[in-house]
Coordinates of C-alpha atoms in Angstrom, one line a residue:
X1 CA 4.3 171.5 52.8
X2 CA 4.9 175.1 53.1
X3 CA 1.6 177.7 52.4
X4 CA 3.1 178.2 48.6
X5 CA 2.7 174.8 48.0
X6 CA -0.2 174.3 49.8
X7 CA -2.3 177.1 47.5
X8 CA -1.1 175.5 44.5
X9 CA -2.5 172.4 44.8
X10 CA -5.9 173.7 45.9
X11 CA -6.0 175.7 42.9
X12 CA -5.2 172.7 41.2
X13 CA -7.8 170.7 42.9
X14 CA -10.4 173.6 42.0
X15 CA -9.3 173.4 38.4
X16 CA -10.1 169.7 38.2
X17 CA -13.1 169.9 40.0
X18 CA -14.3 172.8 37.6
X19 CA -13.4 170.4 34.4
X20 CA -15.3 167.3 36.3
X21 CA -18.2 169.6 36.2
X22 CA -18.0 170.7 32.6
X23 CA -17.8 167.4 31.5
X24 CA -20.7 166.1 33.0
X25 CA -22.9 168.5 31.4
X26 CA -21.8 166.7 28.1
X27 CA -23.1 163.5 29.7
X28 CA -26.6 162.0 28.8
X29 CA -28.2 159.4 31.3
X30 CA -31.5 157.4 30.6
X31 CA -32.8 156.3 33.8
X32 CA -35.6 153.5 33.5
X33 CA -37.5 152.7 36.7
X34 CA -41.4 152.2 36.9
X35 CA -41.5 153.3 40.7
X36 CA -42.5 157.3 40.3
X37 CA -40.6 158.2 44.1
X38 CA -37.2 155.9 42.9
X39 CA -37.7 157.8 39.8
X40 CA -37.9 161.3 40.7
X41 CA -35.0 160.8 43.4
X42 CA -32.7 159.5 40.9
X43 CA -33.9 162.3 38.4
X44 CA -33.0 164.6 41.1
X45 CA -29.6 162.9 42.0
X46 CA -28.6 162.9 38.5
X47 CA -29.4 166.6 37.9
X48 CA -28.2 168.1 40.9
X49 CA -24.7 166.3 39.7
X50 CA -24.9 168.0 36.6
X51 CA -25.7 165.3 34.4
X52 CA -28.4 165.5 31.8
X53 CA -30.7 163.3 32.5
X54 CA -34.5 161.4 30.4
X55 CA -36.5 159.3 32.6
X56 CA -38.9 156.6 31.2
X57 CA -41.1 154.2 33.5
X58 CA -40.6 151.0 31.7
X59 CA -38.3 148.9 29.8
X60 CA -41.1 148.8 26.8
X61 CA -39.8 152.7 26.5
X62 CA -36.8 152.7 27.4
X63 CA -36.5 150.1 23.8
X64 CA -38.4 152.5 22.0
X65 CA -36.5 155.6 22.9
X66 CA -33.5 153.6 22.2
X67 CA -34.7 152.6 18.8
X68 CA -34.9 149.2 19.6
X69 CA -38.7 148.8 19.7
X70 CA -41.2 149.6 17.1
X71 CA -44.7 150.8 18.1
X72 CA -46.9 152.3 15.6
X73 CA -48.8 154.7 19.0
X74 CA -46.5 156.4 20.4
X75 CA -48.8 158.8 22.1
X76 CA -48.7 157.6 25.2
X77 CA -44.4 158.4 25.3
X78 CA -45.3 162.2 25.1
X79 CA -46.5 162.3 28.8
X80 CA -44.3 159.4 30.2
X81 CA -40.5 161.1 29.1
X82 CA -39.6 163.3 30.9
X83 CA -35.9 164.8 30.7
X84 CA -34.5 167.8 32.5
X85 CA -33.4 170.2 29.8
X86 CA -36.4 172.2 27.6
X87 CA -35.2 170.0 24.8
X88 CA -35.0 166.3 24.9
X89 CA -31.8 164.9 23.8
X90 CA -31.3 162.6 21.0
X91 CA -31.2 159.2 22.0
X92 CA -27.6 159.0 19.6
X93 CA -25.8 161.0 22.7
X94 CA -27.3 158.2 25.7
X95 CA -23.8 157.7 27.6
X96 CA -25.1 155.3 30.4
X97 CA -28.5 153.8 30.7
X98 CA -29.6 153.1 34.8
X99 CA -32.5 150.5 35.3
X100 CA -34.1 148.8 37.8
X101 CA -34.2 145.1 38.5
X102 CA -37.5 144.2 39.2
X103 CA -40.2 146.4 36.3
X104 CA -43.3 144.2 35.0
X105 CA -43.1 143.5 31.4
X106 CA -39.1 143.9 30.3
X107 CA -37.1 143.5 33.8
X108 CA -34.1 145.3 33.9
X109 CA -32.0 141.8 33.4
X110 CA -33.8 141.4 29.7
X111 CA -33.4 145.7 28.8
X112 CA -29.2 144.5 29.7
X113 CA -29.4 141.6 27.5
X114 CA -31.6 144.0 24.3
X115 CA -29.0 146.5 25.1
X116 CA -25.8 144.8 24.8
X117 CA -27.1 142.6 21.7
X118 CA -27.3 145.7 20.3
X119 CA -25.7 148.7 18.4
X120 CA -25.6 150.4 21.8
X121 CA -23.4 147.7 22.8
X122 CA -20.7 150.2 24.2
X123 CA -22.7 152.0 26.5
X124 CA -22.8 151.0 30.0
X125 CA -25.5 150.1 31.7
X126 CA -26.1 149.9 35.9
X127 CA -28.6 147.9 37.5
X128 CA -30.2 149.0 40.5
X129 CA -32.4 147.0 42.9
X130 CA -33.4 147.1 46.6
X131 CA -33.1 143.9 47.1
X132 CA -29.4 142.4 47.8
X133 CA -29.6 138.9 45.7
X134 CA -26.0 137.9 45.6
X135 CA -27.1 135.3 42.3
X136 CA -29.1 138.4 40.9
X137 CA -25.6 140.6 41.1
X138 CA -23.6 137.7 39.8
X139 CA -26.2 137.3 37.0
X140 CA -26.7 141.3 35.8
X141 CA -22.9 141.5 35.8
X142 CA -21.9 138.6 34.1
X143 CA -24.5 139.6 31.3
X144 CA -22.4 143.2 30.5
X145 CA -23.3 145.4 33.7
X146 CA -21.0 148.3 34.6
X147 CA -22.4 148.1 37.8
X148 CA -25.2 146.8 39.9
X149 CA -26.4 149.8 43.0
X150 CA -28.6 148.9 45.5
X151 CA -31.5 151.4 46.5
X152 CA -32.0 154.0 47.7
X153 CA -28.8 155.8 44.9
X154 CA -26.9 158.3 46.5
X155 CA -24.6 160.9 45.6
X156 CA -21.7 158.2 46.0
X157 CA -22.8 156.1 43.7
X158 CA -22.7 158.2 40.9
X159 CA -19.6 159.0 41.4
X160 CA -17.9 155.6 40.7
X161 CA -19.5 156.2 37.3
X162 CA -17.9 159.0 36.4
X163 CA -15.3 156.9 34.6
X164 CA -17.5 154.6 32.5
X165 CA -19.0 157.9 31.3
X166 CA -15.6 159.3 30.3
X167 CA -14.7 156.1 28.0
X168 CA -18.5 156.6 26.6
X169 CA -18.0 160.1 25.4
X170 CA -14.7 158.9 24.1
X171 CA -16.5 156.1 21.7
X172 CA -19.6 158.4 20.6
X173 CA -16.8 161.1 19.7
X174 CA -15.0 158.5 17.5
X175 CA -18.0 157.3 16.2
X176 CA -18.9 160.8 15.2
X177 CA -15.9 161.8 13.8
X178 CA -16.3 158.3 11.0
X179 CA -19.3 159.3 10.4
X180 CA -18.3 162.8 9.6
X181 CA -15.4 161.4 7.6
X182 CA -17.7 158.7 5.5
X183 CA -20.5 161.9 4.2
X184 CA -17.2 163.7 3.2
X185 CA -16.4 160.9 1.2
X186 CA -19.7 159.9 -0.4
X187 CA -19.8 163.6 -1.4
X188 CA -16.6 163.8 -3.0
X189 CA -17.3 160.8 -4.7
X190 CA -20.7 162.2 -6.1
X191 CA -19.5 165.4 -7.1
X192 CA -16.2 163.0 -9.0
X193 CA -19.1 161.3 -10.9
X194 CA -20.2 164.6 -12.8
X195 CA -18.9 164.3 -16.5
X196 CA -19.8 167.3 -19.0
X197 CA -21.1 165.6 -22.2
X198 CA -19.3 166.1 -25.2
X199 CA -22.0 168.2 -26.6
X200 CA -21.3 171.0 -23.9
X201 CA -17.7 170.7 -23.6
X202 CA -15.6 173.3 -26.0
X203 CA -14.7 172.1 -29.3
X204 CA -11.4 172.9 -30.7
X205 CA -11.9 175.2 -33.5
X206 CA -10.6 173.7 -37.2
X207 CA -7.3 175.1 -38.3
X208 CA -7.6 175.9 -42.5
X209 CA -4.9 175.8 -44.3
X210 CA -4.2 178.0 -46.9
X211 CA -3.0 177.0 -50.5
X212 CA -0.3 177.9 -51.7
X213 CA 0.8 179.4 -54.3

């Protein structure tokens, strides 16, 4: 390969690397874990990748953040979300939802199961656990797991999700765009339905004829 060649494809790798890096910022992750150290390092992992990033300590709130759960107190959420921008993202833009195995109250196996019963069907979800149970892995990824990541994450890891978090952004943007499309609709169709009464609409004026003579 001679140096021409050579500078081309770095610039080309640089290019793709830059566009990696854009995208992720569009990327929302929900990380549920009730261990504050696992939670904080995978906060930190996930931001330092560029990925936006809302952490909740159980699967009770990681439901209700989701939509899934109804609680009438939610006062308690204020203090336990936590998410890395100033303004917490919508839960509509979650692309990939990371929770641990082993949480008291909804395990990460029965948030899976809510999850993929559920309108938020499509978006992946990864299972972490420190404990290597080759049943437990069999059993989180027959029941709809991308992926199942033993602790501690690294930086490696979260790269072999880059592509589930592609096809993601790809449904959310379809979704978007029909819901975009059915509004349009529904307003034309209201806007069709406005009839002027008779009383208001312009009347021909009567034509006299003359006699004649």
């Amino acid at each position: 390969m001679d140096l021409n060649s050579e500078a081309d494809e770095n610039i080309k790798n640089e290019q793709k690397q830059e566009e990696e890096e854009e995208e992720k910022q569009h990327f929302h992750v929900l990380a549920v874990d009730d261990s504050n150290i696992d939670r904080k390092l995978l906060e930190r992992l996930l931001t330092v990748s560029s990925y936006q990033v809302t952490c909740v300590d159980s699967g009770d709130k990681a439901l209700e953040y989701l939509g899934l759960l109804d609680i009438e107190e939610n006062e308690f959420s204020r203090t336990s979300i936590s998410s890395s921008k100033s303004s917490q993202k919508k839960a509509s833009k979650v692309n990939l939802i990371m929770t641990d195995y082993s949480m008291p109250g909804i395990t990460g196996y029965d948030l899976l199961k809510r999850v993929k019963g559920s309108t938020w069907k499509d978006v992946p979800v990864v299972v972490m656990s420190s404990e290597n149970i080759p049943s437990r892995i069999n059993m989180c990824l027959e029941g709809g797991a991308e992926e199942f990541l033993l602790k501690p994450v690294k930086l490696a890891d979260l790269r072999k999700l880059h592509s589930h978090l592609l096809n993601t952004t790809n449904i959310n943007d379809t979704k978007e765009q029909n819901d975009s499309i059915i509004d349009d609709d529904l307003n034309n169709n209201t806007n069709k339905r406005k009839v002027t009464s008779p009383e208001n609409s312009e009347r021909r004026p009567r034509i006299q004829e003359l006699p004649v003579s």
